[in-house]
C-alpha positions as a Python dict, from the first residue, in 0.01 Angstrom:
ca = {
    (1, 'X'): (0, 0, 0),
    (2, 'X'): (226, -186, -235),
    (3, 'X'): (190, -58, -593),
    (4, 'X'): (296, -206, -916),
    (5, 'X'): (468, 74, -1103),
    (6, 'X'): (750, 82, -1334),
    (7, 'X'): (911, 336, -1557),
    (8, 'X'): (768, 455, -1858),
    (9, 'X'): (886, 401, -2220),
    (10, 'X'): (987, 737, -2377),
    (11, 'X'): (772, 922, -2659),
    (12, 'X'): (538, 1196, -2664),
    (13, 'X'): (247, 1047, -2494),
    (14, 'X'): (458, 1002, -2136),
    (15, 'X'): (128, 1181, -1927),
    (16, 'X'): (-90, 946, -2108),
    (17, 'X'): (120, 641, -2000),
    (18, 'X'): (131, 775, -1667),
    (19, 'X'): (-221, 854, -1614),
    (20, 'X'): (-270, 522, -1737),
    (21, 'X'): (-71, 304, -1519),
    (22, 'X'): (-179, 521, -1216),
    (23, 'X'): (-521, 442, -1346),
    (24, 'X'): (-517, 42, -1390),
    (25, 'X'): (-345, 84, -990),
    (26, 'X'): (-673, 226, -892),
    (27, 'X'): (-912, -61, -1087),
    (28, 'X'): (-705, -329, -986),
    (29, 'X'): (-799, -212, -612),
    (30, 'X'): (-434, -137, -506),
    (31, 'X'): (-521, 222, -487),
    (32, 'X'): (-853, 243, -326),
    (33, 'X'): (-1090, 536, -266),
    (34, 'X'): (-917, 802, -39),
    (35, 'X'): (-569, 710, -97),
    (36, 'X'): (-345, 955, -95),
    (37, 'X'): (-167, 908, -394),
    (38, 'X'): (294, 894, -366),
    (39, 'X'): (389, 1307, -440),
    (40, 'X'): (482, 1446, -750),
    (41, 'X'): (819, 1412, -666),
    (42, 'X'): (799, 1056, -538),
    (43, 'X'): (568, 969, -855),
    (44, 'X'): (844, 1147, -1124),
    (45, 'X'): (1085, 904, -962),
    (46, 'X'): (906, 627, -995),
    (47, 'X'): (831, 661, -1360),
    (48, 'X'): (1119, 844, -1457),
    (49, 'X'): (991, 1103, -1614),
    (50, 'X'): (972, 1503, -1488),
    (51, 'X'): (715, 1673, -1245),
    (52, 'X'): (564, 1869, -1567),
    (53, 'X'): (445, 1522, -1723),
    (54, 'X'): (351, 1392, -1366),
    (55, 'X'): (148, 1710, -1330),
    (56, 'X'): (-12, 1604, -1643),
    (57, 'X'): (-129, 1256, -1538),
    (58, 'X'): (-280, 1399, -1248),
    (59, 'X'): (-487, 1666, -1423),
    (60, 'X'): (-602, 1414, -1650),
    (61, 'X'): (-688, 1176, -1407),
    (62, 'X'): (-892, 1465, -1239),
    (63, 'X'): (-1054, 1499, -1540),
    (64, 'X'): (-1188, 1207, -1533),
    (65, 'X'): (-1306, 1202, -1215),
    (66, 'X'): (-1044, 929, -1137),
    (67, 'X'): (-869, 1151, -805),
    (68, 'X'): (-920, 1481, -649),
    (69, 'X'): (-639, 1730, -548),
    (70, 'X'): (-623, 1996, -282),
    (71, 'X'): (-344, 2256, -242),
    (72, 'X'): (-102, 2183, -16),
    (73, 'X'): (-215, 1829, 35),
    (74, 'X'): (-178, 1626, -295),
    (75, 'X'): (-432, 1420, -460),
    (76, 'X'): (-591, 1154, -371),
    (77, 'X'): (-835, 867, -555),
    (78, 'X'): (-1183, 940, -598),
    (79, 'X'): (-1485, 803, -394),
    (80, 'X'): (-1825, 651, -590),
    (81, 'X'): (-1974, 948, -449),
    (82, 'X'): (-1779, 1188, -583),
    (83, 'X'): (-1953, 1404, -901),
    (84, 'X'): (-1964, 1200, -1264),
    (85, 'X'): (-1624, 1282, -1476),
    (86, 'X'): (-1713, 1485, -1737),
    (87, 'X'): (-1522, 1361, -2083),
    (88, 'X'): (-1465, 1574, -2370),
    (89, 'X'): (-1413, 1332, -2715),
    (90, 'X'): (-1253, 1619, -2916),
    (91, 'X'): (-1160, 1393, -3245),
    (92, 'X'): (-815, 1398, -3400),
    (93, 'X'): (-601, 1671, -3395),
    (94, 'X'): (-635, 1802, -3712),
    (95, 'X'): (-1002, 1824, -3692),
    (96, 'X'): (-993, 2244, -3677),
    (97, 'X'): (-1340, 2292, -3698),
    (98, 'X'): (-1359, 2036, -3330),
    (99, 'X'): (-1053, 2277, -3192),
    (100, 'X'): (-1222, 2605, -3285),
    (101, 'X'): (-1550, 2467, -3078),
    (102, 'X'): (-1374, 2376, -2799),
    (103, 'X'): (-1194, 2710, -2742),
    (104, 'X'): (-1519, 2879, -2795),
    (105, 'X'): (-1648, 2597, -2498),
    (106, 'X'): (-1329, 2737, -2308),
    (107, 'X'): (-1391, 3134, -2339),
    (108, 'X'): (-1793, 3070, -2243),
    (109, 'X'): (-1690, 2880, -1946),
    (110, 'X'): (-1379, 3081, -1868),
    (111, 'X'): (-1442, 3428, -1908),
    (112, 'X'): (-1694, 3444, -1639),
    (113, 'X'): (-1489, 3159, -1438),
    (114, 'X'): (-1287, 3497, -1420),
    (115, 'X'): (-1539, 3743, -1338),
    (116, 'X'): (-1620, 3467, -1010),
    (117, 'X'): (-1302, 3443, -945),
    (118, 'X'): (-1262, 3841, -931),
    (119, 'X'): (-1495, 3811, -643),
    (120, 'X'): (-1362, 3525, -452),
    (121, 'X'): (-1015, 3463, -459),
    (122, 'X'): (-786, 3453, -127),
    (123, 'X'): (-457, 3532, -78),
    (124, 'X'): (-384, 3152, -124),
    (125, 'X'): (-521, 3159, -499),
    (126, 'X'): (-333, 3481, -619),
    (127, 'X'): (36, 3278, -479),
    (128, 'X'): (-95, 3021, -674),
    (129, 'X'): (-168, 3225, -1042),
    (130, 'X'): (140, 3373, -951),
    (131, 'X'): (378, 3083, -887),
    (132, 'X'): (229, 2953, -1230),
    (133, 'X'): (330, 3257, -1418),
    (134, 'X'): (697, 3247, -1307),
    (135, 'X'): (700, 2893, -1396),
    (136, 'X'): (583, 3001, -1773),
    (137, 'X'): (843, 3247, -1786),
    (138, 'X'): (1121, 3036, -1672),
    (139, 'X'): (990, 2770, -1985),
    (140, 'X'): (1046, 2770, -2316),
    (141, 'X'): (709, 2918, -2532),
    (142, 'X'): (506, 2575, -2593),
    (143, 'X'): (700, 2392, -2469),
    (144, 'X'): (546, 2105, -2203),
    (145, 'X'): (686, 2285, -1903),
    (146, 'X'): (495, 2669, -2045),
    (147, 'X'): (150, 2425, -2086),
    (148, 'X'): (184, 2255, -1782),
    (149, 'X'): (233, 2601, -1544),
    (150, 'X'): (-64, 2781, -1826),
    (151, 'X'): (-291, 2486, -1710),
    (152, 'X'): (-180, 2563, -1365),
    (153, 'X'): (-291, 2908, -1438),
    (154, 'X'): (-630, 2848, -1560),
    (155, 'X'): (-698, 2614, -1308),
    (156, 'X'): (-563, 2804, -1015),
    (157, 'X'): (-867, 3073, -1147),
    (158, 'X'): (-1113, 2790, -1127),
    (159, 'X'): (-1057, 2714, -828),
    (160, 'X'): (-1115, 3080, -681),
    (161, 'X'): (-1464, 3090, -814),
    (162, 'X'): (-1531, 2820, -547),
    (163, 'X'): (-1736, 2635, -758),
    (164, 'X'): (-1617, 2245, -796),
    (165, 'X'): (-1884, 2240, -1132),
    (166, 'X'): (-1676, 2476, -1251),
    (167, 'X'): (-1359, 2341, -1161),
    (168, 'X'): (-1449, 1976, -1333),
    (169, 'X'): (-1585, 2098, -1639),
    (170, 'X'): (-1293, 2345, -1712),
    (171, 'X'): (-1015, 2056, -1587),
    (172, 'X'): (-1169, 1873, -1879),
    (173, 'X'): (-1193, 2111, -2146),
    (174, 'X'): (-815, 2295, -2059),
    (175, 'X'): (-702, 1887, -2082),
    (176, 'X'): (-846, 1872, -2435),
    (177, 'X'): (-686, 2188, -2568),
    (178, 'X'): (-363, 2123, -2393),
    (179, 'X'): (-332, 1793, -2554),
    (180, 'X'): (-437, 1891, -2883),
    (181, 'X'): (-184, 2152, -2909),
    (182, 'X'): (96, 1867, -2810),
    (183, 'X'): (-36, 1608, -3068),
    (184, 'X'): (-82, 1923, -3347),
    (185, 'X'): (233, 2102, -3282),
    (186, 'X'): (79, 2406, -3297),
    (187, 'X'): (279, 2642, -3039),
    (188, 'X'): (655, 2774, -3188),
    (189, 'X'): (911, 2858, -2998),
    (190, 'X'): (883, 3264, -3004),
    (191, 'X'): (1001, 3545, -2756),
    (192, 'X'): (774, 3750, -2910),
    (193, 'X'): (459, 3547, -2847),
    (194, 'X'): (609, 3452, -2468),
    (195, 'X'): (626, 3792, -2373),
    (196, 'X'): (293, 3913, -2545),
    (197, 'X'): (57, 3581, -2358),
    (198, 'X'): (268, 3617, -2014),
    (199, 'X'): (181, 3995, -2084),
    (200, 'X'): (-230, 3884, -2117),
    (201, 'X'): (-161, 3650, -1806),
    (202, 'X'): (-59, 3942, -1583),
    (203, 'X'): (-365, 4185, -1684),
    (204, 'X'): (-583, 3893, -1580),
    (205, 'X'): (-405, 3823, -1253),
    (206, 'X'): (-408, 4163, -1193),
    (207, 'X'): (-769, 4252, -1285),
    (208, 'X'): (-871, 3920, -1035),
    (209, 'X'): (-618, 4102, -779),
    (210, 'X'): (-808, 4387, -761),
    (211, 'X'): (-1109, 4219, -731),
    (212, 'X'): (-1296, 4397, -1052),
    (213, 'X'): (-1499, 4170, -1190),
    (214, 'X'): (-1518, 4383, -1556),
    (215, 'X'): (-1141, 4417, -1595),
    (216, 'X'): (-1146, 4052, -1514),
    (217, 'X'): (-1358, 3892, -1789),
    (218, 'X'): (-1214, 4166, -2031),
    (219, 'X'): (-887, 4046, -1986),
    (220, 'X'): (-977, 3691, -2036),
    (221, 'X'): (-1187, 3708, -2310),
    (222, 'X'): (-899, 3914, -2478),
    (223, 'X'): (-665, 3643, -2391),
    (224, 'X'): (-859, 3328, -2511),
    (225, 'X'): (-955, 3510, -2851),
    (226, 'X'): (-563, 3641, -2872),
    (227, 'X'): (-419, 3265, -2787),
    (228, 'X'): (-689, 3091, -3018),
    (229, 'X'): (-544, 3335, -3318),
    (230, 'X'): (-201, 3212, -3189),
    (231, 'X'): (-306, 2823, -3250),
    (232, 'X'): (-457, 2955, -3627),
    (233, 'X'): (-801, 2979, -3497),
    (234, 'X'): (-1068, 3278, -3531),
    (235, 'X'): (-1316, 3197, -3247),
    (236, 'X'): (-1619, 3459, -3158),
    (237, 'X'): (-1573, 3693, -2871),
    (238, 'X'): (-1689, 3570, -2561),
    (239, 'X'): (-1678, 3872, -2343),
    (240, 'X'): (-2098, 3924, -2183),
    (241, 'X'): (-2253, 3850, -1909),
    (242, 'X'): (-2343, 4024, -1530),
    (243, 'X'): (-2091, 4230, -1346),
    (244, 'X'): (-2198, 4018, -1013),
    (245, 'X'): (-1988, 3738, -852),
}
């Protein structure tokens, strides 16, 4: 395939410009449905820009229904067939009463996501949570790299409950809060903070780990109402539900 793309101009949008140029590829038909798209590392080159912000484009892109990704393989452009993207208009970033109902979206969707994923994770989904967590703690707190391996996190858990519903709507709404905590500023640098939200990482990994479903969706509700209170939120508890999965 021969593919018109060129570096990116720099500012704080990069993903967006990415996603976007990766995008108008795939309408102008030189990416077509089940093309595998270049790697990360091949894509990062291309634009200029680092893995973290290529990362970015492609979970946005997912979002949107635009490609699919599976581990180990790489992503690759979506087919008509494929399930509707599901797109999240969450308003301008200082909207707080639009941020406060998406992260109460996120903890009904993702506490249980946790409680299913308690019950069917594999080996290959724990490397995966777990690779993401030493990528957070090798980042700076907030910075693009600690979102970027967080997302990973969240979506890592997603994609243990084996449900691709699941997986599409929270790829949407962990894209909205990611991006309005870039455009906001919201997350300071804070050793503190790092250690306390890597700490609330670990008991959910763990609790998933172990396979008990209760410790599971404890430890994420505790997590999404802790980081909304981080971002100046107070969000409802989200913590219910069945013990099955």
């Amino acid at each position: 395939m021969s593919l018109k793309l060129d570096k990116v101009s720099r500012g704080p949008h990069l993903s967006t410009l990415v996603a976007s140029s990766i995008s108008r590829e795939i309408a102008q038909g030189r990416l077509t449905p089940g093309d595998q798209l270049p790697t990360e590392q091949q894509l990062a080159q291309t634009f200029g820009v680092s893995r973290n912000i290529v990362r970015e484009a492609i979970a946005r892109l997912r979002s949107e229904g635009l490609v699919w990704s599976q581990q180990g393989r790489g992503a690759f452009v979506a087919t008509k067939s494929d399930a509707p993207a599901l797109k999240l208009d969450l308003g301008p970033a200082q909207d707080t009463t639009a941020f406060a109902s998406l992260f109460e979206l996120r903890g009904l969707l993702e506490v249980e996501a946790a409680a299913l994923a308690a019950g069917r994770r594999g080996t290959a989904d724990l490397d995966a949570m777990s690779r993401a967590l030493v990528e957070m703690g090798q980042a700076a707190y907030g910075s693009r790299a600690w979102l970027a391996a967080d997302l990973a996190f969240h979506q890592a858990i997603a994609s243990a409950t084996r449900n691709d519903y699941i997986m599409q709507c929270l790829a949407a709404v962990s894209e909205r809060v990611r991006d309005s905590i870039l455009a906001s500023g919201h997350h300071r640098a804070s050793d503190e903070l790092a250690e306390a939200t890597l700490g609330e990482h670990q008991d959910i990994l763990s609790a998933i780990g172990a396979e008990d479903h209760r410790a599971a969706r404890h430890a994420m509700a505790r997590h999404l109402k802790n980081a909304a209170g981080r971002v100046g939120l107070d969000v409802p508890d989200n913590e219910g539900g069945s013990d099955g999965g």
